[in-house]
Coordinates of C-alpha atoms in Angstrom, one line a residue:
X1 CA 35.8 15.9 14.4
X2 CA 35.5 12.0 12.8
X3 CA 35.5 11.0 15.7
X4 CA 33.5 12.8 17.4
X5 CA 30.9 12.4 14.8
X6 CA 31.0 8.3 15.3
X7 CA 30.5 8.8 19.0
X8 CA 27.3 11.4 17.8
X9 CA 26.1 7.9 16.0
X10 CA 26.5 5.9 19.1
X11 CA 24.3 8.4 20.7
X12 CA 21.6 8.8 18.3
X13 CA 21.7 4.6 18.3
X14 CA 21.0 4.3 21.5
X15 CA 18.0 6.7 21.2
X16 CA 16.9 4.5 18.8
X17 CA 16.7 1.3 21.0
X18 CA 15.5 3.7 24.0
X19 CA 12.8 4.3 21.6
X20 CA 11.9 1.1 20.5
X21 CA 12.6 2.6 16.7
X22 CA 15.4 -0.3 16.3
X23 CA 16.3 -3.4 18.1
X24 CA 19.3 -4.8 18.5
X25 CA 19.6 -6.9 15.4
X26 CA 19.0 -3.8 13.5
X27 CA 22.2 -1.8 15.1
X28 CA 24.8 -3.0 12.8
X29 CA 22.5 -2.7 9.7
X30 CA 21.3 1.0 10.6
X31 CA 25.0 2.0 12.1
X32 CA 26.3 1.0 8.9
X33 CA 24.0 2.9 6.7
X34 CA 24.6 6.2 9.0
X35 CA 28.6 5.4 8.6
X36 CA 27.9 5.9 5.0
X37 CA 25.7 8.6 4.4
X38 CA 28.4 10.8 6.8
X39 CA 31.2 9.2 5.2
X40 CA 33.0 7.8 7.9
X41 CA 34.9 4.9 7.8
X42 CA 34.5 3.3 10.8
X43 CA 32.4 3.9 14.1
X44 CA 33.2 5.3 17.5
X45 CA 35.1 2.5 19.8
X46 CA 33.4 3.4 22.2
X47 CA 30.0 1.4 23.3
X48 CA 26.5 2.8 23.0
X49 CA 25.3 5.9 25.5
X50 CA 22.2 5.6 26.3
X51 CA 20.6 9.7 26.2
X52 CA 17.0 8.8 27.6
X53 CA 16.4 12.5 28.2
X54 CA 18.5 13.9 25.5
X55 CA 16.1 15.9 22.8
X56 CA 16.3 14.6 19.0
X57 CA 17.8 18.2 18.0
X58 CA 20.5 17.7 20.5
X59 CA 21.9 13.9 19.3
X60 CA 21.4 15.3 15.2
X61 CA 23.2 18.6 16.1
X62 CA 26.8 17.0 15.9
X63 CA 26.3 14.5 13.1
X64 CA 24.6 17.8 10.5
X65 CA 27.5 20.1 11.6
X66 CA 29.9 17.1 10.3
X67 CA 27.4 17.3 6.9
X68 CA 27.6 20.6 6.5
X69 CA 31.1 20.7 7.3
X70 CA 31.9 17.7 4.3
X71 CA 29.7 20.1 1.9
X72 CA 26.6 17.3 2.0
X73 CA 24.5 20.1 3.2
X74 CA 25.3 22.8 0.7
X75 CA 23.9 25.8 1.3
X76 CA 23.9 25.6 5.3
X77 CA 20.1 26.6 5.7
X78 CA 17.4 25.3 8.3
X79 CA 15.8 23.9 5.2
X80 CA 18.7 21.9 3.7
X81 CA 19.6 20.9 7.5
X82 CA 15.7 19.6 8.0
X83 CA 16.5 17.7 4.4
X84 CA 19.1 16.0 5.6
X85 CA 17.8 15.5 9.4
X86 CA 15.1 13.8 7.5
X87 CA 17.2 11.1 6.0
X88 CA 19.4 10.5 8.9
X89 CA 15.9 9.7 10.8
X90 CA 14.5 7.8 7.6
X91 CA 17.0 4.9 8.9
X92 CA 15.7 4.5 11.9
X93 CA 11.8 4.5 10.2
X94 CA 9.8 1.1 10.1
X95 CA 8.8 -0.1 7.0
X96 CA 5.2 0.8 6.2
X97 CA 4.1 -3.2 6.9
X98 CA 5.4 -3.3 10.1
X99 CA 4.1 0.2 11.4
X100 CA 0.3 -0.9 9.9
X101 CA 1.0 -4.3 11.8
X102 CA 1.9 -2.7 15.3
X103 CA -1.4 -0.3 14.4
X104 CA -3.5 -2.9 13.7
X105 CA -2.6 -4.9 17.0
X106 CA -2.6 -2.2 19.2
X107 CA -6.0 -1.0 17.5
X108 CA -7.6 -5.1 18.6
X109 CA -6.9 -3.5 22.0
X110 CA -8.3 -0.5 21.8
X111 CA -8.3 2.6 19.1
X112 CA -6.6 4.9 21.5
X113 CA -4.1 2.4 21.9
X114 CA -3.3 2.4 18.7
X115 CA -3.2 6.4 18.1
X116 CA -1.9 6.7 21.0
X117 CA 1.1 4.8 20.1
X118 CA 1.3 5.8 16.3
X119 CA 1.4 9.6 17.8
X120 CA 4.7 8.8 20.4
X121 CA 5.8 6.7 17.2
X122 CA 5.6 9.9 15.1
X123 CA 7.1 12.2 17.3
X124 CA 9.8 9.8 18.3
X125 CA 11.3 9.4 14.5
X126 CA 11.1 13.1 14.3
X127 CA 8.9 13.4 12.2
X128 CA 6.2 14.9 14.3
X129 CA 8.3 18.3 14.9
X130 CA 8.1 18.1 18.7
X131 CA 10.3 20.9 20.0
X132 CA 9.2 23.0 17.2
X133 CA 5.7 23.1 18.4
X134 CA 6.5 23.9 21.8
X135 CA 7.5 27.7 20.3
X136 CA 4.1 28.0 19.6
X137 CA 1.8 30.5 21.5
X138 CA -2.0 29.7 22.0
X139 CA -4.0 31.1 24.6
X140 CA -7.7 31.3 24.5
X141 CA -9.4 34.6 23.3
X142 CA -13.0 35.5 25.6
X143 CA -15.3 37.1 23.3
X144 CA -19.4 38.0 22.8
X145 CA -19.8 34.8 21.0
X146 CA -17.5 32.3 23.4
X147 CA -13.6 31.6 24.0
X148 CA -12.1 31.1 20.8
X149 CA -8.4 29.0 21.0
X150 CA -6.2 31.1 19.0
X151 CA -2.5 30.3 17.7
X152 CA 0.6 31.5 16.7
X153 CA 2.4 28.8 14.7
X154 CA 5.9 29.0 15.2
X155 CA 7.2 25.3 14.1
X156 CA 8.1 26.2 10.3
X157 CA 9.8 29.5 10.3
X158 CA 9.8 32.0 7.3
X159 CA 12.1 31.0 4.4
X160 CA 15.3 33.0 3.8
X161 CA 15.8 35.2 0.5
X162 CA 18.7 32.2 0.2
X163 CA 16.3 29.3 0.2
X164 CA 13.3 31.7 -1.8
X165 CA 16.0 31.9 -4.5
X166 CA 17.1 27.8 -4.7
X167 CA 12.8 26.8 -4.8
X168 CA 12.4 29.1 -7.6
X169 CA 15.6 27.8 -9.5
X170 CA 14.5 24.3 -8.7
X171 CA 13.8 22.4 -11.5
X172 CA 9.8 22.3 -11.9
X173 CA 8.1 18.5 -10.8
X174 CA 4.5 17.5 -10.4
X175 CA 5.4 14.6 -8.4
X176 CA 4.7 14.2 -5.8
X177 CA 1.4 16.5 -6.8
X178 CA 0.9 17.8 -3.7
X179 CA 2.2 17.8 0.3
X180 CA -1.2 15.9 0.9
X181 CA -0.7 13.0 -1.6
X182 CA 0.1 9.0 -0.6
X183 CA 3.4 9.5 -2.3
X184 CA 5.1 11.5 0.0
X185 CA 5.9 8.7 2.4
X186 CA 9.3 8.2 2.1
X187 CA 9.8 11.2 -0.3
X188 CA 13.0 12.2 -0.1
X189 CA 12.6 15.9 -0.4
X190 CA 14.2 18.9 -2.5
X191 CA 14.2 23.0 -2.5
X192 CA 10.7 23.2 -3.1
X193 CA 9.1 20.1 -0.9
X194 CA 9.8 18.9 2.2
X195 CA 11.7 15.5 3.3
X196 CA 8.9 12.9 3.9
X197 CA 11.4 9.5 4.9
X198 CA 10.4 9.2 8.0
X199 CA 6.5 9.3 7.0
X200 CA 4.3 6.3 7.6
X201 CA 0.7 7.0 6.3
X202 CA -2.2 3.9 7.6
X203 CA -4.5 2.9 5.0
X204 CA -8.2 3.8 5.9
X205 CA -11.5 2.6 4.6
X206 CA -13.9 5.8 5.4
X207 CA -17.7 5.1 3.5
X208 CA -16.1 2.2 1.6
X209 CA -13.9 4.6 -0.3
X210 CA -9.9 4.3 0.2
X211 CA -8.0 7.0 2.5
X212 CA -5.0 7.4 4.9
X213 CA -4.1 8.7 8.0
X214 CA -1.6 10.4 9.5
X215 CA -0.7 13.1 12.2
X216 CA 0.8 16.9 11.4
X217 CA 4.3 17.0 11.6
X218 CA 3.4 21.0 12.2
X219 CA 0.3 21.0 14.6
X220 CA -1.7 23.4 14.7
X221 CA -3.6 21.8 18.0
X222 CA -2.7 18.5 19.8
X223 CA -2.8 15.7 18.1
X224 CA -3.1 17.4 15.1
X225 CA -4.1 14.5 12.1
X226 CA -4.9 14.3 8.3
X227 CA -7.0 11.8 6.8
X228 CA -5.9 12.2 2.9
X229 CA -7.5 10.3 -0.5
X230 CA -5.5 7.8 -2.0
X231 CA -6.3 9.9 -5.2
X232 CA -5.3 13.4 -5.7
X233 CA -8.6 15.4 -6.1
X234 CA -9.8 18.8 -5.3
X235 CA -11.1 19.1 -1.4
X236 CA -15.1 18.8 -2.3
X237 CA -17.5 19.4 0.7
X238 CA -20.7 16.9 -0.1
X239 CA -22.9 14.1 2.1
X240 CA -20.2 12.0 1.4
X241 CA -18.1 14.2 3.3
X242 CA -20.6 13.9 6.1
X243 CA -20.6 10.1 5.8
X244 CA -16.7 9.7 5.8
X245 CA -16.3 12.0 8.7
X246 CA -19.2 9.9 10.8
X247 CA -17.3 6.9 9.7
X248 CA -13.9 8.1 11.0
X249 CA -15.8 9.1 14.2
X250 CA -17.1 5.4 14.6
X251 CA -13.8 3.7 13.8
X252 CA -11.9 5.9 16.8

C-alpha cells in the first residue's frame, strides 16, 4: 500500500507539471510536503508518469484511500475526503502574488486572456469542481414568456445524518464570517465550512471601492464568478450597485 501510495504522488506530480501548477524546481519542495502530510517516508523509485488525460478524482483516489486508511480522514465521509483533497491540492496552489501577476499579464493582452486562463487555472487545482458539474442537468424550459435555462445542481450532494451530527458538534467560530468573505483563501476548512487552500481571490477596484474576484467552485452556469467586498456587509441593492456592476462590465 506505501508503495503504491508514493507511485500515486509521482502521478499526481506529473499532473502538476502537465498543468503548469509546478515547475520543475518546485518538484522536490512540493513532493516532500505530500511525503509528509501522508506520512511516508520516502517516494516511489520509480520516475514521474505523466497522466495527461487522467481526471483529478482519479490521481487523488489512491493517495485519500491511504488517509483514510492511516485514520487522517476520520470519519470516512465525502466531506472529510473533499477536506483533505483540498490540502493535498493546496500544495500545488500559487501563492496569491504570483497568480495576480500571471492575471495582470495576461489581462495587458487581453481580459479574456486573462479569465480565460484564471478559469483553466481554477479548474486545474481542483478547486473549480469540474467533474462534479458535469452531473448537473440543465435543459432549457419553452414557456409563454420565453425559454427559461433551468438547472439541477448536482455538484455538492446532500450531507449525511453522519456529517449533520459532526457540524452541529463543531465548536461554534465566526471566522471566517461567511463562505463569501476575503479570508477564505487558503482557509483550511472544518465540519461546518469548506476547505478554501487552493482558493486564489484577484483584488478589484469596482466604482473606486475595493472588491475581489473569483469563479464558483459549484457553478450554477458556465463560467460561473463572484465578485465579493473586501468587507463583510449585508448584500445592499443601490446606484452604487448599478455603478459597480457597469464598472465590472467595462473592465472585462
Amino acid at each position: 500500500m506505501t508503495n503504491n501510495t508514493a507511485i500515486a504522488i509521482e502521478r499526481l506530480l506529473s499532473y502538476g507539471l502537465y498543468r503548469k501548477l509546478i515547475t520543475e524546481l518546485d518538484v522536490d519542495v512540493v513532493r516532500n510536503g505530500l511525503l509528509d502530510l501522508l506520512g511516508l517516508a520516502e517516494p516511489a523509485a520509480t520516475p514521474l508518469v505523466c497522466d495527461e488525460d487522467a481526471p483529478i478524482s482519479q490521481l487523488l483516489a489512491p493517495l485519500l484511500d491511504h488517509a483514510a486508511k492511516q485514520g487522517a480522514i476520520s470519519p470516512d465521509t465525502l466531506d472529510n475526503r473533499d477536506l483533505y483533497a483540498t490540502r493535498i491540492m493546496g500544495l500545488f496552489t500559487a501563492r496569491a502574488g504570483e497568480v495576480q501577476a500571471k492575471f495582470d499579464a495576461d489581462y495587458a493582452v487581453s481580459p479574456q486572456t486573462a479569465t480565460d486562463n484564471y478559469y483553466l487555472w481554477s479548474q486545474d487545482t481542483n478547486y473549480i469542481q469540474t467533474e462534479r458539474i458535469a452531473k448537473n442537468h440543465c435543459w432549457l424550459a419553452h414557456t409563454e414568456f420565453g425559454g427559461i435555462e433551468m438547472t439541477v445542481n448536482l455538484t455538492k450532494p446532500e450531507k449525511s445524518p453522519e456529517e449533520v451530527a459532526a457540524a452541529a458538534a463543531a465548536p461554534a467560530s465566526d471566522y471566517p464570517k461567511c463562505l463569501l468573505c476575503k479570508e477564505n483563501a487558503g482557509f483550511a476548512g472544518n465540519a461546518r465550512r469548506q476547505a478554501r487552500q487552493n482558493l486564489r481571490i484577484l483584488p478589484l477596484s469596482l466604482n473606486g471601492e475595493s472588491f475581489f474576484f473569483q469563479y464558483s467552485p459549484y457553478s450554477y452556469y458556465d463560467e460561473h464568478c463572484i465578485v465579493l467586498s473586501e468587507q463583510h456587509t449585508p448584500m445592499h441593492v443601490c446606484d452604487k450597485t448599478f455603478k459597480r456592476l457597469l464598472d465590472f462590465v467595462t473592465q472585462f
